[in-house]
Amino acid sequence: LGPDINESAHNFTVNKQGVIRFGLAAIKGVGGSAVEDIINEREKNGPFKNIFDFAKRVNLKSVNKRSFEALAKAGAFDTFKETHRAQYFHRDNPEGSTFIEKVLKHGASLKERQNSQQVSLFGEMDDAFAIQDPEIPVCKPWSQAVTLKEEKEVTGFYISGHPLDDHQIAMKRFCSVQIDFLK
């Protein structure tokens, strides 16, 4: 199985179903300290609910933009059913920021607000003026070819499929010689 932000360990592991799960440290662009921070936070406070919860809870100094992008390309955020991989890289306009950049800014502002020692003028009404999560962009999911290309770039493997999967019917119909015959 591919990497999963809520299940993967540092290295490749066997999950409860007896299936091998891709390790977070094997994703290019995700450093060892980022992996340790992610796993420690998950073990301490439970699984991540969504991308905003993830950005709010992890150390954004070690789990930086590059790490977020690599995790998204590898499919580690696929466990969050309300988003798909293409949305993380979507820009509303050519000069605008990507959704990942918005999520990072949102997470940083939530952490800053949480760490702030300022006392609210309204006392306990701080939650009444909570910062709203950014809107999840609407865009088409990546094609299978783009998904596989991005996945292979950061993992070195095709995990969710293979580029020839779309051509199986043609290969079965037109390929009449087995490799054993060629020997």
mmCIF file with all atom_site columns, C-alpha atoms in Angstrom:
data_model
loop_
_atom_site.group_PDB
_atom_site.id
_atom_site.type_symbol
_atom_site.label_atom_id
_atom_site.label_alt_id
_atom_site.label_comp_id
_atom_site.label_asym_id
_atom_site.label_entity_id
_atom_site.label_seq_id
_atom_site.pdbx_PDB_ins_code
_atom_site.Cartn_x
_atom_site.Cartn_y
_atom_site.Cartn_z
_atom_site.occupancy
_atom_site.B_iso_or_equiv
_atom_site.pdbx_formal_charge
_atom_site.auth_seq_id
_atom_site.auth_comp_id
_atom_site.auth_asym_id
_atom_site.auth_atom_id
_atom_site.pdbx_PDB_model_num
ATOM 1   C CA . LEU A 1 1   ? 0.000   0.000   0.000   1.00 0.00 ? 1   LEU A CA 1
ATOM 2   C CA . GLY A 1 2   ? 1.064   3.564   -0.551  1.00 0.00 ? 2   GLY A CA 1
ATOM 3   C CA . PRO A 1 3   ? 2.046   5.915   2.224   1.00 0.00 ? 3   PRO A CA 1
ATOM 4   C CA . ASP A 1 4   ? -0.691  7.034   4.624   1.00 0.00 ? 4   ASP A CA 1
ATOM 5   C CA . ILE A 1 5   ? -0.300  9.961   6.994   1.00 0.00 ? 5   ILE A CA 1
ATOM 6   C CA . ASN A 1 6   ? -2.394  8.122   9.615   1.00 0.00 ? 6   ASN A CA 1
ATOM 7   C CA . GLU A 1 7   ? -0.862  4.647   9.311   1.00 0.00 ? 7   GLU A CA 1
ATOM 8   C CA . SER A 1 8   ? 2.651   4.720   7.861   1.00 0.00 ? 8   SER A CA 1
ATOM 9   C CA . ALA A 1 9   ? 5.635   4.397   10.135  1.00 0.00 ? 9   ALA A CA 1
ATOM 10  C CA . HIS A 1 10  ? 9.182   5.637   9.555   1.00 0.00 ? 10  HIS A CA 1
ATOM 11  C CA . ASN A 1 11  ? 10.074  2.603   7.440   1.00 0.00 ? 11  ASN A CA 1
ATOM 12  C CA . PHE A 1 12  ? 8.042   0.061   5.495   1.00 0.00 ? 12  PHE A CA 1
ATOM 13  C CA . THR A 1 13  ? 5.811   -1.848  7.939   1.00 0.00 ? 13  THR A CA 1
ATOM 14  C CA . VAL A 1 14  ? 3.152   -4.530  7.934   1.00 0.00 ? 14  VAL A CA 1
ATOM 15  C CA . ASN A 1 15  ? -0.242  -3.152  8.994   1.00 0.00 ? 15  ASN A CA 1
ATOM 16  C CA . LYS A 1 16  ? -3.005  -4.913  10.976  1.00 0.00 ? 16  LYS A CA 1
ATOM 17  C CA . GLN A 1 17  ? -4.396  -6.472  7.782   1.00 0.00 ? 17  GLN A CA 1
ATOM 18  C CA . GLY A 1 18  ? -1.004  -8.049  7.028   1.00 0.00 ? 18  GLY A CA 1
ATOM 19  C CA . VAL A 1 19  ? -0.248  -5.754  4.078   1.00 0.00 ? 19  VAL A CA 1
ATOM 20  C CA . ILE A 1 20  ? 3.015   -3.841  3.588   1.00 0.00 ? 20  ILE A CA 1
ATOM 21  C CA . ARG A 1 21  ? 2.583   -0.068  4.022   1.00 0.00 ? 21  ARG A CA 1
ATOM 22  C CA . PHE A 1 22  ? 5.042   2.365   2.396   1.00 0.00 ? 22  PHE A CA 1
ATOM 23  C CA . GLY A 1 23  ? 7.236   4.197   4.949   1.00 0.00 ? 23  GLY A CA 1
ATOM 24  C CA . LEU A 1 24  ? 7.135   7.982   5.226   1.00 0.00 ? 24  LEU A CA 1
ATOM 25  C CA . ALA A 1 25  ? 10.939  8.249   5.343   1.00 0.00 ? 25  ALA A CA 1
ATOM 26  C CA . ALA A 1 26  ? 11.145  6.615   1.896   1.00 0.00 ? 26  ALA A CA 1
ATOM 27  C CA . ILE A 1 27  ? 9.385   9.593   0.286   1.00 0.00 ? 27  ILE A CA 1
ATOM 28  C CA . LYS A 1 28  ? 11.881  11.919  -1.415  1.00 0.00 ? 28  LYS A CA 1
ATOM 29  C CA . GLY A 1 29  ? 11.599  15.424  0.000   1.00 0.00 ? 29  GLY A CA 1
ATOM 30  C CA . VAL A 1 30  ? 10.334  14.405  3.436   1.00 0.00 ? 30  VAL A CA 1
ATOM 31  C CA . GLY A 1 31  ? 13.170  14.616  5.952   1.00 0.00 ? 31  GLY A CA 1
ATOM 32  C CA . GLY A 1 32  ? 13.769  12.391  8.940   1.00 0.00 ? 32  GLY A CA 1
ATOM 33  C CA . SER A 1 33  ? 12.855  15.109  11.448  1.00 0.00 ? 33  SER A CA 1
ATOM 34  C CA . ALA A 1 34  ? 9.578   15.736  9.594   1.00 0.00 ? 34  ALA A CA 1
ATOM 35  C CA . VAL A 1 35  ? 8.730   12.031  9.763   1.00 0.00 ? 35  VAL A CA 1
ATOM 36  C CA . GLU A 1 36  ? 9.548   11.904  13.471  1.00 0.00 ? 36  GLU A CA 1
ATOM 37  C CA . ASP A 1 37  ? 7.385   14.979  14.152  1.00 0.00 ? 37  ASP A CA 1
ATOM 38  C CA . ILE A 1 38  ? 4.464   13.510  12.194  1.00 0.00 ? 38  ILE A CA 1
ATOM 39  C CA . ILE A 1 39  ? 4.615   10.124  13.914  1.00 0.00 ? 39  ILE A CA 1
ATOM 40  C CA . ASN A 1 40  ? 5.102   11.605  17.400  1.00 0.00 ? 40  ASN A CA 1
ATOM 41  C CA . GLU A 1 41  ? 2.132   13.950  16.962  1.00 0.00 ? 41  GLU A CA 1
ATOM 42  C CA . ARG A 1 42  ? -0.059  11.148  15.617  1.00 0.00 ? 42  ARG A CA 1
ATOM 43  C CA . GLU A 1 43  ? 0.859   8.818   18.505  1.00 0.00 ? 43  GLU A CA 1
ATOM 44  C CA . LYS A 1 44  ? 0.355   11.570  21.070  1.00 0.00 ? 44  LYS A CA 1
ATOM 45  C CA . ASN A 1 45  ? -2.978  13.019  19.849  1.00 0.00 ? 45  ASN A CA 1
ATOM 46  C CA . GLY A 1 46  ? -4.472  10.414  17.516  1.00 0.00 ? 46  GLY A CA 1
ATOM 47  C CA . PRO A 1 47  ? -4.998  10.304  13.757  1.00 0.00 ? 47  PRO A CA 1
ATOM 48  C CA . PHE A 1 48  ? -5.222  13.462  11.693  1.00 0.00 ? 48  PHE A CA 1
ATOM 49  C CA . LYS A 1 49  ? -8.801  14.373  10.725  1.00 0.00 ? 49  LYS A CA 1
ATOM 50  C CA . ASN A 1 50  ? -8.056  16.432  7.627   1.00 0.00 ? 50  ASN A CA 1
ATOM 51  C CA . ILE A 1 51  ? -5.332  18.497  5.982   1.00 0.00 ? 51  ILE A CA 1
ATOM 52  C CA . PHE A 1 52  ? -6.109  21.517  8.193   1.00 0.00 ? 52  PHE A CA 1
ATOM 53  C CA . ASP A 1 53  ? -5.842  19.425  11.365  1.00 0.00 ? 53  ASP A CA 1
ATOM 54  C CA . PHE A 1 54  ? -2.514  18.083  10.069  1.00 0.00 ? 54  PHE A CA 1
ATOM 55  C CA . ALA A 1 55  ? -1.157  21.595  9.378   1.00 0.00 ? 55  ALA A CA 1
ATOM 56  C CA . LYS A 1 56  ? -2.327  22.810  12.775  1.00 0.00 ? 56  LYS A CA 1
ATOM 57  C CA . ARG A 1 57  ? -0.739  19.953  14.724  1.00 0.00 ? 57  ARG A CA 1
ATOM 58  C CA . VAL A 1 58  ? 2.661   19.321  13.100  1.00 0.00 ? 58  VAL A CA 1
ATOM 59  C CA . ASN A 1 59  ? 5.812   21.411  13.469  1.00 0.00 ? 59  ASN A CA 1
ATOM 60  C CA . LEU A 1 60  ? 5.770   23.551  10.315  1.00 0.00 ? 60  LEU A CA 1
ATOM 61  C CA . LYS A 1 61  ? 9.491   24.216  10.586  1.00 0.00 ? 61  LYS A CA 1
ATOM 62  C CA . SER A 1 62  ? 10.342  20.559  9.961   1.00 0.00 ? 62  SER A CA 1
ATOM 63  C CA . VAL A 1 63  ? 7.225   19.624  7.971   1.00 0.00 ? 63  VAL A CA 1
ATOM 64  C CA . ASN A 1 64  ? 7.627   22.425  5.441   1.00 0.00 ? 64  ASN A CA 1
ATOM 65  C CA . LYS A 1 65  ? 6.156   23.201  2.022   1.00 0.00 ? 65  LYS A CA 1
ATOM 66  C CA . ARG A 1 66  ? 8.450   20.738  0.270   1.00 0.00 ? 66  ARG A CA 1
ATOM 67  C CA . SER A 1 67  ? 7.395   17.982  2.683   1.00 0.00 ? 67  SER A CA 1
ATOM 68  C CA . PHE A 1 68  ? 3.705   18.797  2.179   1.00 0.00 ? 68  PHE A CA 1
ATOM 69  C CA . GLU A 1 69  ? 4.129   18.655  -1.606  1.00 0.00 ? 69  GLU A CA 1
ATOM 70  C CA . ALA A 1 70  ? 6.006   15.341  -1.487  1.00 0.00 ? 70  ALA A CA 1
ATOM 71  C CA . LEU A 1 71  ? 3.420   13.807  0.870   1.00 0.00 ? 71  LEU A CA 1
ATOM 72  C CA . ALA A 1 72  ? 0.591   14.961  -1.424  1.00 0.00 ? 72  ALA A CA 1
ATOM 73  C CA . LYS A 1 73  ? 2.286   13.630  -4.576  1.00 0.00 ? 73  LYS A CA 1
ATOM 74  C CA . ALA A 1 74  ? 2.981   10.280  -2.906  1.00 0.00 ? 74  ALA A CA 1
ATOM 75  C CA . GLY A 1 75  ? -0.653  9.917   -1.851  1.00 0.00 ? 75  GLY A CA 1
ATOM 76  C CA . ALA A 1 76  ? -0.073  10.157  1.920   1.00 0.00 ? 76  ALA A CA 1
ATOM 77  C CA . PHE A 1 77  ? -3.065  12.524  2.205   1.00 0.00 ? 77  PHE A CA 1
ATOM 78  C CA . ASP A 1 78  ? -5.386  10.227  0.214   1.00 0.00 ? 78  ASP A CA 1
ATOM 79  C CA . THR A 1 79  ? -6.820  9.110   3.554   1.00 0.00 ? 79  THR A CA 1
ATOM 80  C CA . PHE A 1 80  ? -8.589  12.499  3.693   1.00 0.00 ? 80  PHE A CA 1
ATOM 81  C CA . LYS A 1 81  ? -11.613 11.709  1.524   1.00 0.00 ? 81  LYS A CA 1
ATOM 82  C CA . GLU A 1 82  ? -12.696 15.350  1.080   1.00 0.00 ? 82  GLU A CA 1
ATOM 83  C CA . THR A 1 83  ? -9.588  16.140  -0.988  1.00 0.00 ? 83  THR A CA 1
ATOM 84  C CA . HIS A 1 84  ? -7.661  14.633  -3.891  1.00 0.00 ? 84  HIS A CA 1
ATOM 85  C CA . ARG A 1 85  ? -4.054  15.129  -4.989  1.00 0.00 ? 85  ARG A CA 1
ATOM 86  C CA . ALA A 1 86  ? -4.709  17.722  -7.714  1.00 0.00 ? 86  ALA A CA 1
ATOM 87  C CA . GLN A 1 87  ? -6.415  20.071  -5.253  1.00 0.00 ? 87  GLN A CA 1
ATOM 88  C CA . TYR A 1 88  ? -3.235  20.538  -3.224  1.00 0.00 ? 88  TYR A CA 1
ATOM 89  C CA . PHE A 1 89  ? -1.485  22.064  -6.252  1.00 0.00 ? 89  PHE A CA 1
ATOM 90  C CA . HIS A 1 90  ? -4.466  24.012  -7.607  1.00 0.00 ? 90  HIS A CA 1
ATOM 91  C CA . ARG A 1 91  ? -4.113  27.789  -8.096  1.00 0.00 ? 91  ARG A CA 1
ATOM 92  C CA . ASP A 1 92  ? -7.171  30.014  -8.398  1.00 0.00 ? 92  ASP A CA 1
ATOM 93  C CA . ASN A 1 93  ? -5.186  32.231  -10.764 1.00 0.00 ? 93  ASN A CA 1
ATOM 94  C CA . PRO A 1 94  ? -1.687  31.993  -12.312 1.00 0.00 ? 94  PRO A CA 1
ATOM 95  C CA . GLU A 1 95  ? -0.163  34.454  -9.809  1.00 0.00 ? 95  GLU A CA 1
ATOM 96  C CA . GLY A 1 96  ? -2.058  33.042  -6.820  1.00 0.00 ? 96  GLY A CA 1
ATOM 97  C CA . SER A 1 97  ? -0.791  30.639  -4.215  1.00 0.00 ? 97  SER A CA 1
ATOM 98  C CA . THR A 1 98  ? -1.410  26.903  -4.280  1.00 0.00 ? 98  THR A CA 1
ATOM 99  C CA . PHE A 1 99  ? -3.816  25.271  -1.868  1.00 0.00 ? 99  PHE A CA 1
ATOM 100 C CA . ILE A 1 100 ? -0.813  23.809  0.017   1.00 0.00 ? 100 ILE A CA 1
ATOM 101 C CA . GLU A 1 101 ? 0.542   27.332  0.539   1.00 0.00 ? 101 GLU A CA 1
ATOM 102 C CA . LYS A 1 102 ? -2.864  28.442  1.851   1.00 0.00 ? 102 LYS A CA 1
ATOM 103 C CA . VAL A 1 103 ? -2.993  25.456  4.207   1.00 0.00 ? 103 VAL A CA 1
ATOM 104 C CA . LEU A 1 104 ? 0.509   26.245  5.509   1.00 0.00 ? 104 LEU A CA 1
ATOM 105 C CA . LYS A 1 105 ? -0.385  29.898  6.116   1.00 0.00 ? 105 LYS A CA 1
ATOM 106 C CA . HIS A 1 106 ? -3.592  28.824  7.838   1.00 0.00 ? 106 HIS A CA 1
ATOM 107 C CA . GLY A 1 107 ? -1.739  26.337  10.057  1.00 0.00 ? 107 GLY A CA 1
ATOM 108 C CA . ALA A 1 108 ? 0.897   28.930  10.951  1.00 0.00 ? 108 ALA A CA 1
ATOM 109 C CA . SER A 1 109 ? -1.726  31.542  11.850  1.00 0.00 ? 109 SER A CA 1
ATOM 110 C CA . LEU A 1 110 ? -3.604  29.020  14.019  1.00 0.00 ? 110 LEU A CA 1
ATOM 111 C CA . LYS A 1 111 ? -0.380  28.085  15.820  1.00 0.00 ? 111 LYS A CA 1
ATOM 112 C CA . GLU A 1 112 ? 0.528   31.751  16.261  1.00 0.00 ? 112 GLU A CA 1
ATOM 113 C CA . ARG A 1 113 ? -2.882  32.491  17.675  1.00 0.00 ? 113 ARG A CA 1
ATOM 114 C CA . GLN A 1 114 ? -2.714  29.431  19.940  1.00 0.00 ? 114 GLN A CA 1
ATOM 115 C CA . ASN A 1 115 ? 0.723   30.397  21.235  1.00 0.00 ? 115 ASN A CA 1
ATOM 116 C CA . SER A 1 116 ? -0.221  34.034  21.698  1.00 0.00 ? 116 SER A CA 1
ATOM 117 C CA . GLN A 1 117 ? -0.269  35.168  25.298  1.00 0.00 ? 117 GLN A CA 1
ATOM 118 C CA . GLN A 1 118 ? -2.804  37.896  24.583  1.00 0.00 ? 118 GLN A CA 1
ATOM 119 C CA . VAL A 1 119 ? -5.984  37.743  26.627  1.00 0.00 ? 119 VAL A CA 1
ATOM 120 C CA . SER A 1 120 ? -9.126  38.148  24.589  1.00 0.00 ? 120 SER A CA 1
ATOM 121 C CA . LEU A 1 121 ? -11.200 41.227  25.312  1.00 0.00 ? 121 LEU A CA 1
ATOM 122 C CA . PHE A 1 122 ? -14.251 38.963  25.468  1.00 0.00 ? 122 PHE A CA 1
ATOM 123 C CA . GLY A 1 123 ? -12.685 36.380  27.790  1.00 0.00 ? 123 GLY A CA 1
ATOM 124 C CA . GLU A 1 124 ? -13.826 32.874  26.921  1.00 0.00 ? 124 GLU A CA 1
ATOM 125 C CA . MET A 1 125 ? -15.504 33.939  23.691  1.00 0.00 ? 125 MET A CA 1
ATOM 126 C CA . ASP A 1 126 ? -12.275 33.300  21.792  1.00 0.00 ? 126 ASP A CA 1
ATOM 127 C CA . ASP A 1 127 ? -13.865 30.318  20.009  1.00 0.00 ? 127 ASP A CA 1
ATOM 128 C CA . ALA A 1 128 ? -16.691 32.529  18.742  1.00 0.00 ? 128 ALA A CA 1
ATOM 129 C CA . PHE A 1 129 ? -14.206 34.288  16.453  1.00 0.00 ? 129 PHE A CA 1
ATOM 130 C CA . ALA A 1 130 ? -12.262 31.189  15.400  1.00 0.00 ? 130 ALA A CA 1
ATOM 131 C CA . ILE A 1 131 ? -10.333 31.335  12.162  1.00 0.00 ? 131 ILE A CA 1
ATOM 132 C CA . GLN A 1 132 ? -12.236 29.521  9.405   1.00 0.00 ? 132 GLN A CA 1
ATOM 133 C CA . ASP A 1 133 ? -10.468 26.872  7.338   1.00 0.00 ? 133 ASP A CA 1
ATOM 134 C CA . PRO A 1 134 ? -9.664  27.974  3.773   1.00 0.00 ? 134 PRO A CA 1
ATOM 135 C CA . GLU A 1 135 ? -12.071 26.771  1.137   1.00 0.00 ? 135 GLU A CA 1
ATOM 136 C CA . ILE A 1 136 ? -11.029 23.544  -0.578  1.00 0.00 ? 136 ILE A CA 1
ATOM 137 C CA . PRO A 1 137 ? -10.605 24.297  -4.297  1.00 0.00 ? 137 PRO A CA 1
ATOM 138 C CA . VAL A 1 138 ? -12.789 22.600  -6.869  1.00 0.00 ? 138 VAL A CA 1
ATOM 139 C CA . CYS A 1 139 ? -10.797 21.066  -9.709  1.00 0.00 ? 139 CYS A CA 1
ATOM 140 C CA . LYS A 1 140 ? -10.592 17.885  -11.732 1.00 0.00 ? 140 LYS A CA 1
ATOM 141 C CA . PRO A 1 141 ? -8.535  15.038  -10.263 1.00 0.00 ? 141 PRO A CA 1
ATOM 142 C CA . TRP A 1 142 ? -5.275  14.247  -12.000 1.00 0.00 ? 142 TRP A CA 1
ATOM 143 C CA . SER A 1 143 ? -5.370  11.704  -14.784 1.00 0.00 ? 143 SER A CA 1
ATOM 144 C CA . GLN A 1 144 ? -3.940  8.286   -13.959 1.00 0.00 ? 144 GLN A CA 1
ATOM 145 C CA . ALA A 1 145 ? -0.828  9.127   -16.012 1.00 0.00 ? 145 ALA A CA 1
ATOM 146 C CA . VAL A 1 146 ? -0.142  12.358  -14.065 1.00 0.00 ? 146 VAL A CA 1
ATOM 147 C CA . THR A 1 147 ? -0.847  10.663  -10.730 1.00 0.00 ? 147 THR A CA 1
ATOM 148 C CA . LEU A 1 148 ? 1.608   7.871   -11.530 1.00 0.00 ? 148 LEU A CA 1
ATOM 149 C CA . LYS A 1 149 ? 4.264   10.308  -12.800 1.00 0.00 ? 149 LYS A CA 1
ATOM 150 C CA . GLU A 1 150 ? 4.102   12.430  -9.634  1.00 0.00 ? 150 GLU A CA 1
ATOM 151 C CA . GLU A 1 151 ? 3.957   9.344   -7.408  1.00 0.00 ? 151 GLU A CA 1
ATOM 152 C CA . LYS A 1 152 ? 7.024   7.797   -9.048  1.00 0.00 ? 152 LYS A CA 1
ATOM 153 C CA . GLU A 1 153 ? 8.908   11.086  -8.792  1.00 0.00 ? 153 GLU A CA 1
ATOM 154 C CA . VAL A 1 154 ? 8.744   11.088  -4.980  1.00 0.00 ? 154 VAL A CA 1
ATOM 155 C CA . THR A 1 155 ? 8.632   7.350   -4.193  1.00 0.00 ? 155 THR A CA 1
ATOM 156 C CA . GLY A 1 156 ? 10.589  5.739   -7.007  1.00 0.00 ? 156 GLY A CA 1
ATOM 157 C CA . PHE A 1 157 ? 7.686   3.305   -7.582  1.00 0.00 ? 157 PHE A CA 1
ATOM 158 C CA . TYR A 1 158 ? 4.315   3.120   -9.241  1.00 0.00 ? 158 TYR A CA 1
ATOM 159 C CA . ILE A 1 159 ? 2.102   2.359   -6.253  1.00 0.00 ? 159 ILE A CA 1
ATOM 160 C CA . SER A 1 160 ? -1.492  3.106   -7.209  1.00 0.00 ? 160 SER A CA 1
ATOM 161 C CA . GLY A 1 161 ? -1.258  1.568   -10.668 1.00 0.00 ? 161 GLY A CA 1
ATOM 162 C CA . HIS A 1 162 ? 1.000   1.146   -13.701 1.00 0.00 ? 162 HIS A CA 1
ATOM 163 C CA . PRO A 1 163 ? 1.271   3.214   -16.905 1.00 0.00 ? 163 PRO A CA 1
ATOM 164 C CA . LEU A 1 164 ? 0.370   0.169   -19.025 1.00 0.00 ? 164 LEU A CA 1
ATOM 165 C CA . ASP A 1 165 ? -2.854  -0.572  -17.113 1.00 0.00 ? 165 ASP A CA 1
ATOM 166 C CA . ASP A 1 166 ? -4.894  1.438   -19.633 1.00 0.00 ? 166 ASP A CA 1
ATOM 167 C CA . HIS A 1 167 ? -3.446  -0.632  -22.497 1.00 0.00 ? 167 HIS A CA 1
ATOM 168 C CA . GLN A 1 168 ? -4.129  -4.161  -21.206 1.00 0.00 ? 168 GLN A CA 1
ATOM 169 C CA . ILE A 1 169 ? -6.938  -4.876  -23.685 1.00 0.00 ? 169 ILE A CA 1
ATOM 170 C CA . ALA A 1 170 ? -4.780  -3.849  -26.652 1.00 0.00 ? 170 ALA A CA 1
ATOM 171 C CA . MET A 1 171 ? -1.815  -5.844  -25.357 1.00 0.00 ? 171 MET A CA 1
ATOM 172 C CA . LYS A 1 172 ? -3.930  -8.984  -24.898 1.00 0.00 ? 172 LYS A CA 1
ATOM 173 C CA . ARG A 1 173 ? -5.395  -8.603  -28.375 1.00 0.00 ? 173 ARG A CA 1
ATOM 174 C CA . PHE A 1 174 ? -2.222  -7.786  -30.340 1.00 0.00 ? 174 PHE A CA 1
ATOM 175 C CA . CYS A 1 175 ? 0.560   -9.466  -28.386 1.00 0.00 ? 175 CYS A CA 1
ATOM 176 C CA . SER A 1 176 ? 0.566   -13.095 -29.425 1.00 0.00 ? 176 SER A CA 1
ATOM 177 C CA . VAL A 1 177 ? 4.106   -14.141 -28.462 1.00 0.00 ? 177 VAL A CA 1
ATOM 178 C CA . GLN A 1 178 ? 5.105   -14.984 -24.893 1.00 0.00 ? 178 GLN A CA 1
ATOM 179 C CA . ILE A 1 179 ? 8.592   -14.084 -23.622 1.00 0.00 ? 179 ILE A CA 1
ATOM 180 C CA . ASP A 1 180 ? 9.306   -17.786 -23.034 1.00 0.00 ? 180 ASP A CA 1
ATOM 181 C CA . PHE A 1 181 ? 8.907   -18.363 -26.777 1.00 0.00 ? 181 PHE A CA 1
ATOM 182 C CA . LEU A 1 182 ? 11.560  -15.729 -27.564 1.00 0.00 ? 182 LEU A CA 1
ATOM 183 C CA . LYS A 1 183 ? 14.194  -17.606 -25.554 1.00 0.00 ? 183 LYS A CA 1
#
